[in-house]
mmCIF file of C-alpha atoms in Angstrom:
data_model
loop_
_atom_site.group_PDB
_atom_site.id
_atom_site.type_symbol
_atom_site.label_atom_id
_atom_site.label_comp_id
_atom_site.label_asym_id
_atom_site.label_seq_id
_atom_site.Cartn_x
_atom_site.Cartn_y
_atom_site.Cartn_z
ATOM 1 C CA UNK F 1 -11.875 32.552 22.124
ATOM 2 C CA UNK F 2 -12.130 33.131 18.595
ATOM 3 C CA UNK F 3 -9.703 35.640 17.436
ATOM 4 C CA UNK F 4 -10.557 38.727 15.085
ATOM 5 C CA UNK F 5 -8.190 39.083 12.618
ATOM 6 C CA UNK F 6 -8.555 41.895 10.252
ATOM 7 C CA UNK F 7 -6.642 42.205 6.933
ATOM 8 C CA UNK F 8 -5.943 45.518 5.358
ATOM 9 C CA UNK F 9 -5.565 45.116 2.006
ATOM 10 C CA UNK F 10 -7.407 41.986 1.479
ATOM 11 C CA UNK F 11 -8.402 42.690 -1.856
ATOM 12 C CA UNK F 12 -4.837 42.777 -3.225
ATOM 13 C CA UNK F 13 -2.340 40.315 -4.371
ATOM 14 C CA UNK F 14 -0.672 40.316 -0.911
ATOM 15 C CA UNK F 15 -3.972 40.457 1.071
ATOM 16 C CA UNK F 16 -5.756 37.987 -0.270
ATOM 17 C CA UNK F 17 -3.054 35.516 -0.111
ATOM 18 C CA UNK F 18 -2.945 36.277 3.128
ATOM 19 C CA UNK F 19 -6.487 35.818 3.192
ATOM 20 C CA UNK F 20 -5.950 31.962 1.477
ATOM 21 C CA UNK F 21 -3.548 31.278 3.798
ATOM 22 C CA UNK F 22 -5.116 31.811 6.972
ATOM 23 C CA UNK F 23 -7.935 29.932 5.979
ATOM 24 C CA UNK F 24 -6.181 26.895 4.890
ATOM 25 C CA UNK F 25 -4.281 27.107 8.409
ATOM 26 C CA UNK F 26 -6.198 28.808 11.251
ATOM 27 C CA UNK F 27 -8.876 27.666 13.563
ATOM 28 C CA UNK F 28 -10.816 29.906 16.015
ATOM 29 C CA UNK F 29 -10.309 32.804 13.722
ATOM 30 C CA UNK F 30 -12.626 35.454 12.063
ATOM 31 C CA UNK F 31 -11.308 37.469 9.263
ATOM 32 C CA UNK F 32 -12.310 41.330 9.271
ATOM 33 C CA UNK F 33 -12.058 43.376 5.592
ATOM 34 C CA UNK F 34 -13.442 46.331 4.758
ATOM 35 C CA UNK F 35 -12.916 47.569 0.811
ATOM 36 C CA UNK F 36 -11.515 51.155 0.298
ATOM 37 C CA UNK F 37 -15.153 52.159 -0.252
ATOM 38 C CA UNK F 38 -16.243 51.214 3.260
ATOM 39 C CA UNK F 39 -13.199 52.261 5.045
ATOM 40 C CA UNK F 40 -10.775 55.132 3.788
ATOM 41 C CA UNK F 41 -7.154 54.052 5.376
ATOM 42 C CA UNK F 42 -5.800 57.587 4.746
ATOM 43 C CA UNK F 43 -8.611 58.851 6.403
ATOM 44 C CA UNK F 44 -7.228 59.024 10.190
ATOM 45 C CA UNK F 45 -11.133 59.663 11.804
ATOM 46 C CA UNK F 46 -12.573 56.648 9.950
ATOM 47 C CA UNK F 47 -9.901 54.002 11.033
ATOM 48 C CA UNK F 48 -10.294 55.757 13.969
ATOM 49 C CA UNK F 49 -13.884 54.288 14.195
ATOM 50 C CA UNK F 50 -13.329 51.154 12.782
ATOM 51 C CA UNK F 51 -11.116 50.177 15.213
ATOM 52 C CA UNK F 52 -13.219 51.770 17.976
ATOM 53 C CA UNK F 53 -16.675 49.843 17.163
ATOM 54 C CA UNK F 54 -14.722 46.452 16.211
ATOM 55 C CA UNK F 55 -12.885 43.906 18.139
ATOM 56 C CA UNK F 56 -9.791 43.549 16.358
ATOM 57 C CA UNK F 57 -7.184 41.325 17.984
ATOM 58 C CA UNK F 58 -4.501 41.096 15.171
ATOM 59 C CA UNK F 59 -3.636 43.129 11.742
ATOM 60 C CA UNK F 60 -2.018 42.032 8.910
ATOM 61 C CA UNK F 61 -1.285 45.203 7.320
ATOM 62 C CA UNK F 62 -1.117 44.617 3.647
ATOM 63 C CA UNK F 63 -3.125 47.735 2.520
ATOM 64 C CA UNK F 64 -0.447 50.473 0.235
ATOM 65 C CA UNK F 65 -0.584 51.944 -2.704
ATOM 66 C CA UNK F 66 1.889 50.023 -4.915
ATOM 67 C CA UNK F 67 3.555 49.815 -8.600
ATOM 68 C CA UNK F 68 6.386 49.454 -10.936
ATOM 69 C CA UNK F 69 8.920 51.647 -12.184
ATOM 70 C CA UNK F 70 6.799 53.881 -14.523
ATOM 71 C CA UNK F 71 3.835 54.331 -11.605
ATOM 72 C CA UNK F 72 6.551 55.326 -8.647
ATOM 73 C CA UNK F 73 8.196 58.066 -11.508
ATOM 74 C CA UNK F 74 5.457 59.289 -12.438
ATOM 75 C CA UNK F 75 3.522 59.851 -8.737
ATOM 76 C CA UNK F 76 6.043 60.111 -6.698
ATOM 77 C CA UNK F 77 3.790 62.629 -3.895
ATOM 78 C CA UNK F 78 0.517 59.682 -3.850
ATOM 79 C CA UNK F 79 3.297 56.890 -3.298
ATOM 80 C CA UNK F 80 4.950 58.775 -0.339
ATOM 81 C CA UNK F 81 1.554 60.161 0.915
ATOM 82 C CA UNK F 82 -0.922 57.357 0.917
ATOM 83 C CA UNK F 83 1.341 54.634 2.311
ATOM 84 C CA UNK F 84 2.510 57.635 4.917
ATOM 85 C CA UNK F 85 -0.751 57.387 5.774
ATOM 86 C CA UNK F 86 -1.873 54.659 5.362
ATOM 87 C CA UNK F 87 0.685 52.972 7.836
ATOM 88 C CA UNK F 88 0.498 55.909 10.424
ATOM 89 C CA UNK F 89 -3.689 55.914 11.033
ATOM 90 C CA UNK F 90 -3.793 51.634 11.253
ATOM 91 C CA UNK F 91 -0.699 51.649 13.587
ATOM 92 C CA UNK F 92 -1.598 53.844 16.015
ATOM 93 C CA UNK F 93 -5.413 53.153 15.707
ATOM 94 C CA UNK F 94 -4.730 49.576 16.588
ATOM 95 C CA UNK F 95 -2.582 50.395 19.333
ATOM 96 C CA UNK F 96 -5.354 53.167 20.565
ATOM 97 C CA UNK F 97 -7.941 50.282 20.466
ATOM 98 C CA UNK F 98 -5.636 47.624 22.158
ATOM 99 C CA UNK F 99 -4.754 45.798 19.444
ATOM 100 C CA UNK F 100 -1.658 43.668 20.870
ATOM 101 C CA UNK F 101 -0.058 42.058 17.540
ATOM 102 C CA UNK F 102 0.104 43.682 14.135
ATOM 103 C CA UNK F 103 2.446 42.168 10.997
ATOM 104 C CA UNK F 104 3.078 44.995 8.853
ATOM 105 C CA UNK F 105 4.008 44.692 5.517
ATOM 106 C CA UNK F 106 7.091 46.377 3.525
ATOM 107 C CA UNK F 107 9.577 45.767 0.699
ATOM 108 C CA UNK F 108 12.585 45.215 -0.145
ATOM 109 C CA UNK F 109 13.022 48.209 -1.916
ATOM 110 C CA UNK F 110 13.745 50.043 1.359
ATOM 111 C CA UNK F 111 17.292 48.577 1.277
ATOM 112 C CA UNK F 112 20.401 51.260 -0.108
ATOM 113 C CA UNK F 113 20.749 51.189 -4.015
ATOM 114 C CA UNK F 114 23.974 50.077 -3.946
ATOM 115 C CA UNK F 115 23.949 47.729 -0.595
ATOM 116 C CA UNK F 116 25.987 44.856 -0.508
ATOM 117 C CA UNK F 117 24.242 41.279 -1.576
ATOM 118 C CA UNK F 118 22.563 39.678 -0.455
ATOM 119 C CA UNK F 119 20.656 42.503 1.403
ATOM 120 C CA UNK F 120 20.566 41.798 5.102
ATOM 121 C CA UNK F 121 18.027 43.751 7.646
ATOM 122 C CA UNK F 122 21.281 44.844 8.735
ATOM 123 C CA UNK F 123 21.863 47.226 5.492
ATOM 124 C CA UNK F 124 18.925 49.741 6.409
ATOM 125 C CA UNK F 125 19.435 53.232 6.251
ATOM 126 C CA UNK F 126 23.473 53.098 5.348
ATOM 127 C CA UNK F 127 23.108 54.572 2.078
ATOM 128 C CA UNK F 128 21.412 56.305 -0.890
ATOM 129 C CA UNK F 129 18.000 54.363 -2.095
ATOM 130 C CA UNK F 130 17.132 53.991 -5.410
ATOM 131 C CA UNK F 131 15.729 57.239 -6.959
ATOM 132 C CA UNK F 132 12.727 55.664 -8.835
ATOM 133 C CA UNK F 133 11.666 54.402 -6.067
ATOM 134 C CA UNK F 134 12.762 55.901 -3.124
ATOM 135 C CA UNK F 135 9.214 58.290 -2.127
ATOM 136 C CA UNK F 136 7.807 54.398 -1.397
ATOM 137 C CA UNK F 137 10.533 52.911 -0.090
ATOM 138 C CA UNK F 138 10.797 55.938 2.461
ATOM 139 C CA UNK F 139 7.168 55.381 3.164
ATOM 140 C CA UNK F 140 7.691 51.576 4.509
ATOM 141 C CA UNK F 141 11.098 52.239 6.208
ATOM 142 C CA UNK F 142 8.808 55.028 8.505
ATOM 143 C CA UNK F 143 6.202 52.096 8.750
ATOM 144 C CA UNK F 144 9.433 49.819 10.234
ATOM 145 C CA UNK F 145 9.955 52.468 12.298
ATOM 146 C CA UNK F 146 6.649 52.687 13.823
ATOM 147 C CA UNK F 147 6.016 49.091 14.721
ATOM 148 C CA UNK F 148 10.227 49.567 16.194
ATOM 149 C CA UNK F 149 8.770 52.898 17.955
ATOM 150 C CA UNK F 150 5.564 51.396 19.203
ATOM 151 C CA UNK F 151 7.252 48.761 21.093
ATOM 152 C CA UNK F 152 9.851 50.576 22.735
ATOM 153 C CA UNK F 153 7.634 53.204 24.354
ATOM 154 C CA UNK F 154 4.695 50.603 24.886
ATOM 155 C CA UNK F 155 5.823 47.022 24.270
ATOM 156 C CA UNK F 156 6.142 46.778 28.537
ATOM 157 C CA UNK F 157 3.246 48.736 29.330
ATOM 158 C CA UNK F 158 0.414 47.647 26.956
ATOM 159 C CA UNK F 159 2.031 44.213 25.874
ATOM 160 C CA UNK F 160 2.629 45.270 21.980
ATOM 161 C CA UNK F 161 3.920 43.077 19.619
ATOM 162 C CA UNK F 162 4.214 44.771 16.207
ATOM 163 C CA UNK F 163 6.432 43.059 13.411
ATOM 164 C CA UNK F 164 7.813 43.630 10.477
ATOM 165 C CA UNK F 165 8.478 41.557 7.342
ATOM 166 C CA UNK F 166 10.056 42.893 4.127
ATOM 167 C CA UNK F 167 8.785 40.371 1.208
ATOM 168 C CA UNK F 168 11.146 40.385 -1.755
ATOM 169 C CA UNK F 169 9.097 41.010 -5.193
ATOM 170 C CA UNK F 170 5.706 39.454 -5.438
ATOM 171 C CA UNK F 171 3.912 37.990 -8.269
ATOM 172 C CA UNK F 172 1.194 35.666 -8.355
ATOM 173 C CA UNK F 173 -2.706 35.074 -8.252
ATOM 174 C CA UNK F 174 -4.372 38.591 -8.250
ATOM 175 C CA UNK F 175 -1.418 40.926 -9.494
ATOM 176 C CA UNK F 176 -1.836 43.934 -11.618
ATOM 177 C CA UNK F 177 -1.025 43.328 -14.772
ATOM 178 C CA UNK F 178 -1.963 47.276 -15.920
ATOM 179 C CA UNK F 179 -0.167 48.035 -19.575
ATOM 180 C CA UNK F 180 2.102 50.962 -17.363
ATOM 181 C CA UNK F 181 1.539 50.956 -14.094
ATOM 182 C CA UNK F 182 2.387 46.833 -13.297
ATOM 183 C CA UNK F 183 5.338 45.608 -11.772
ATOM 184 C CA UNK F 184 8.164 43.473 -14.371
ATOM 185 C CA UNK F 185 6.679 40.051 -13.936
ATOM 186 C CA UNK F 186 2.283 41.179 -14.777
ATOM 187 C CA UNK F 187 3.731 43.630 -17.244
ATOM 188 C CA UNK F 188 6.064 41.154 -19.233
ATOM 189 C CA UNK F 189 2.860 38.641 -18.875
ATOM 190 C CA UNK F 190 0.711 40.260 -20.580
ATOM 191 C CA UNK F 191 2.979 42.045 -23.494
ATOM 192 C CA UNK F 192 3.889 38.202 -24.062
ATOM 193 C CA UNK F 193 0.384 37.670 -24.287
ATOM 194 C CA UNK F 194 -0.966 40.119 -26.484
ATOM 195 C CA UNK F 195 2.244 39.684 -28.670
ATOM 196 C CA UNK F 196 1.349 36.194 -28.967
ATOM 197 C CA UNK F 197 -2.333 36.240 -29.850
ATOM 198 C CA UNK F 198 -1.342 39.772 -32.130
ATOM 199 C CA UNK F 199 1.060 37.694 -34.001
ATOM 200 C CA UNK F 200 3.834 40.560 -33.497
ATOM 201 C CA UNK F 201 7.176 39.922 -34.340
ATOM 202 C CA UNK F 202 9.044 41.777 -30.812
ATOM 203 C CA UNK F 203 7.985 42.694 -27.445
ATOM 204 C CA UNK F 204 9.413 45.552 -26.253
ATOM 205 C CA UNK F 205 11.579 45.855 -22.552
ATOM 206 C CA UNK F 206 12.731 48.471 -20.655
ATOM 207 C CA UNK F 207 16.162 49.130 -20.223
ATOM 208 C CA UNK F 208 19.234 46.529 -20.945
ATOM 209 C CA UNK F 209 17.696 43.194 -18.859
ATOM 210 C CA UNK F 210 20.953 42.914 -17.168
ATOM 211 C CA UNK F 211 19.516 44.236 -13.531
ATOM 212 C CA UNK F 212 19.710 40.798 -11.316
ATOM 213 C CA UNK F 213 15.830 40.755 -9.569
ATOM 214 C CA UNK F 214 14.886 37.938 -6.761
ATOM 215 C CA UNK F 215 11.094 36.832 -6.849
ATOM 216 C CA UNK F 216 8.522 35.004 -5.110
ATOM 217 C CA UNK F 217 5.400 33.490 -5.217
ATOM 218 C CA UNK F 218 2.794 35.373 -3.111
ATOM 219 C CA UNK F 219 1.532 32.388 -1.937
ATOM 220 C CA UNK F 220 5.111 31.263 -0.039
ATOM 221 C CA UNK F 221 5.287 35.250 0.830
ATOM 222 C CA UNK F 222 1.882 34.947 2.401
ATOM 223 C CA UNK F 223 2.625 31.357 4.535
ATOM 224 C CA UNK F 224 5.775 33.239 5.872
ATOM 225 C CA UNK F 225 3.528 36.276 7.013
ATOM 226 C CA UNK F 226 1.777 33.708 9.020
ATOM 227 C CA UNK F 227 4.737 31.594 10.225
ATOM 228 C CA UNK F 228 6.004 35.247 11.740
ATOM 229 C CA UNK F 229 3.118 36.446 13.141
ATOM 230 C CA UNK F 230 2.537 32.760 15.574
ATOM 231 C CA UNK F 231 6.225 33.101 16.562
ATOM 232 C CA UNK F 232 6.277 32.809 19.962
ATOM 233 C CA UNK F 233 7.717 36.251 21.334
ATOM 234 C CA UNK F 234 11.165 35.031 22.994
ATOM 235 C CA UNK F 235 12.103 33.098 19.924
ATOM 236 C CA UNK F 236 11.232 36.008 17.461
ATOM 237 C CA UNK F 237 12.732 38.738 19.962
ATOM 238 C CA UNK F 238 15.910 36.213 19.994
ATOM 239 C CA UNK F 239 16.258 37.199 16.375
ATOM 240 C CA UNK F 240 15.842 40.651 15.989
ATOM 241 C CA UNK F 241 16.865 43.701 17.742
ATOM 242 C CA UNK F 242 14.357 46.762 18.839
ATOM 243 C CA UNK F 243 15.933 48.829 16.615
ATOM 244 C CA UNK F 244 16.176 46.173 13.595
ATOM 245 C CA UNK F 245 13.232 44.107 13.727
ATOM 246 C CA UNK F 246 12.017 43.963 10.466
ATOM 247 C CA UNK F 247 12.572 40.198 8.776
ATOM 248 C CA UNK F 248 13.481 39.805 4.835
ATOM 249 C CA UNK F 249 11.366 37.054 2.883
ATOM 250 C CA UNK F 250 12.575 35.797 -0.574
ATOM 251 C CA UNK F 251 13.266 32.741 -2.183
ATOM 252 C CA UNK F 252 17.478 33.252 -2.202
ATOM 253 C CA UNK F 253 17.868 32.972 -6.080
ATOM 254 C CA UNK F 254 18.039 36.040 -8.580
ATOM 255 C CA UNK F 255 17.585 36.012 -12.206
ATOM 256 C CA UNK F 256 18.766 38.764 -14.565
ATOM 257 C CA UNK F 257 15.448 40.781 -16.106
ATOM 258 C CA UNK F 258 16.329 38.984 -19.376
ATOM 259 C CA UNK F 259 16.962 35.597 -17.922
ATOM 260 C CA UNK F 260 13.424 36.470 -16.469
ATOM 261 C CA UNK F 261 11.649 37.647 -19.873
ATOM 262 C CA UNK F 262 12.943 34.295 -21.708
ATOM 263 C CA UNK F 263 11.632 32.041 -18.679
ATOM 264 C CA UNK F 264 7.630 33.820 -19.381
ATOM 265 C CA UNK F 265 8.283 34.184 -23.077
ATOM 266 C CA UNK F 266 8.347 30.143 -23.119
ATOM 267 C CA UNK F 267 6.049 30.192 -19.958
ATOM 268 C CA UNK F 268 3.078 32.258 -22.303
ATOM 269 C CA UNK F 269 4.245 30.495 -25.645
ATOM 270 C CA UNK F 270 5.183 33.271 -27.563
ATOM 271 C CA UNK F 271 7.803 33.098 -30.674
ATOM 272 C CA UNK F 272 9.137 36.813 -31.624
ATOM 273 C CA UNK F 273 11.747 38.664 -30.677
ATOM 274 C CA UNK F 274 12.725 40.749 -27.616
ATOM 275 C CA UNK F 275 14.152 44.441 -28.360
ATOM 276 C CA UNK F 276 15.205 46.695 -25.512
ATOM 277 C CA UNK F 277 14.448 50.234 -25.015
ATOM 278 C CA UNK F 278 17.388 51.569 -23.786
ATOM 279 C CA UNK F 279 16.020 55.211 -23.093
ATOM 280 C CA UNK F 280 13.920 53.619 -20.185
ATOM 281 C CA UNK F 281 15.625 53.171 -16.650
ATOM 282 C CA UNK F 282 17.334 50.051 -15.435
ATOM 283 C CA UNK F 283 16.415 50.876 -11.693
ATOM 284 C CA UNK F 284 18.694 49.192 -9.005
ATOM 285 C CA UNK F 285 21.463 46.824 -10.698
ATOM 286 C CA UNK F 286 20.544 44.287 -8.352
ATOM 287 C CA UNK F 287 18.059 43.599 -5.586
ATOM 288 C CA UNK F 288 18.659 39.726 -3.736
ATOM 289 C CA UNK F 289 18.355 39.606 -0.044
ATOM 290 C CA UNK F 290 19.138 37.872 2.479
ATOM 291 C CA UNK F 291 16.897 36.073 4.605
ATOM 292 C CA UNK F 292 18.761 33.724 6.534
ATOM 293 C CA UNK F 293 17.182 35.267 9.577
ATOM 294 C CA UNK F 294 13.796 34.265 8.781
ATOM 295 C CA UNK F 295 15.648 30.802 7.321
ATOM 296 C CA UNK F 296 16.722 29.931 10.459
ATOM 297 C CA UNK F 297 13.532 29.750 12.291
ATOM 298 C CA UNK F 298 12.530 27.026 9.881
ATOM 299 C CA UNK F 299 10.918 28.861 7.295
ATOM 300 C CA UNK F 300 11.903 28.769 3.567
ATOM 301 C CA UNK F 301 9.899 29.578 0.033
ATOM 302 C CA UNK F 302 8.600 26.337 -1.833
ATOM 303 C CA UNK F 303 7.368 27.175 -4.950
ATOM 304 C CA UNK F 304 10.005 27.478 -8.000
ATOM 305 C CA UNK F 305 10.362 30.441 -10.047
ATOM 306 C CA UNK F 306 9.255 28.165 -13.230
ATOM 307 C CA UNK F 307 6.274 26.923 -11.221
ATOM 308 C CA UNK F 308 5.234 30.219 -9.909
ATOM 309 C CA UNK F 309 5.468 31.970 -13.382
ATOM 310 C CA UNK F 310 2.941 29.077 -15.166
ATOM 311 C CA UNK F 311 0.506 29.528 -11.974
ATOM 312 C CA UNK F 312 0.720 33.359 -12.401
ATOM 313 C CA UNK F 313 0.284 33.157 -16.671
ATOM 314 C CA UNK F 314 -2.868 30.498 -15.975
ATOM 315 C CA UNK F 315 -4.418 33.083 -13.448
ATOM 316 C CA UNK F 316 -3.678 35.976 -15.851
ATOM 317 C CA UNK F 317 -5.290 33.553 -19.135
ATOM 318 C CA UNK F 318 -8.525 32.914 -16.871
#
């Protein structure tokens, strides 16, 4: 029978890769989206409904409020809230509505500021997170825990098979590249850009560029949100335990924020200088993780850093 799949988030970078994906891959399927105007997530009656009146047989739950450094500072209560609720109203709504499999969607800022690298899933909750961040990254480490919590009360009783994967940071086709609220890779794209066609002499970065960040292309992110969700349930469950279920996803190579702004500044073509704020945050001094768990099950990331950045500049240009 043809299976409904319905992707939250399907208008954002993660979604609609998702969305690609799928339809380069799957046959028998039906893709479900609903934009934020037609369905509220954080509006617990409405999903509520949705999944009531639909058949929904699998969610990819890429729907959650997300941003850089300057965006998490500076609204830290929507961050916490909206993903809160976000995750809380499609997780149990699916599972209300019999929804047996649901991929949800975190990051890998949910690991401890100063965990040791590379990050495994094993490193949850043993330390302090990182304080820009940390109202978001407690929202998707209560998401983990719901999937983890869903299956051990109802795995055995109503068949539930809710994962977890915790992509690594995403750029690609359909990021934000807002002037504040972006994450490094959109942001340094487009002050590259506008330096370049401006003629200006510097582009401006926050903090030192010594923080070591791992990256990857949405598009490898997205085919491993696929490869984890048609996992076969005694292979994945031989890889995870119920109280650590959640699977990394990154490309295993980190670059230092400056190593990273020299890559785009040849990527974009631009010729000035780059200066460094230094009375703007750093954030973590290094995020890498480990994903040798998701490794060995055959998966790994294909698309180089180099390659990734010129696809993400030529989507930006267009």
């Amino acid at each position: 029978m043809t299976q409904r799949i319905y992707v939250a988030g399907h208008r954002g970078m993660a979604g609609s890769a998702i969305i690609r994906e799928l339809g380069s891959t799957e046959t028998d399927i039906e893709i479900v989206t609903r934009t934020r105007d037609e369905l509220d997530l954080t509006d617990q009656r409405a999903v509520r409904d949705f999944f009531g009146s639909e058949r929904i047989d699998q969610v990819y739950l890429a729907a959650a409020k997300v941003g850089g450094i300057h965006a998490n500072n500076t609204y830290p209560a929507e961050f916490i809230y909206e993903n809160l609720m976000i995750e809380a109203n499609v997780i149990d709504a699916a599972f209300r509505s019999g929804v047996k499999k649901l991929l949800l969607l975190g990051s890998s800022c949910i690991y401890p500021r100063l965990a040791e690298h590379p990050m495994a899933e094993t490193a949850l909750l043993t330390g302090r997170l990182e304080p820009t961040n940390e109202p978001y990254a407690i929202a998707k480490i209560a998401g983990i825990k719901l999937c983890e919590s869903y299956n051990r009360q109802y795995g055995d009783t109503h068949g539930l098979d809710y994962r977890s994967v915790m992509p690594t940071n995403l750029y690609g086709p359909g990021d934000n590249y807002h002037p504040e609220n972006s994450h490094v890779i959109p942001a340094l794209i487009r002050r590259f850009h506008e330096a370049k066609l401006n003629g200006a002499p510097s582009v401006q970065m926050w903090g030192t560029g010594a923080p070591r960040r791992e990256f990857l292309y949405v598009d490898d992110m997205a085919r491993a949100c696929v490869y984890v969700m048609n996992l076969d349930k005694v292979t994945y469950d031989q890889h995870i335990q119920p109280m650590c279920s959640h699977m990394n996803v990154g490309s295993g190579e980190d670059v230092t924020i400056l190593e990273l702004a020299e890559t785009i500044k040849g990527v974009v073509g631009y010729v000035g200088e780059i200066a460094f704020d230094l009375s703007k945050p750093d954030g973590s001094p290094r995020k890498l993780m480990d994903s040798q768990r998701l490794n060995s099950l055959g998966w790994r990331a294909r698309v180089s850093l180099i390659d990734g950045l010129a696809m993400a500049y030529s989507d930006f240009a267009n």
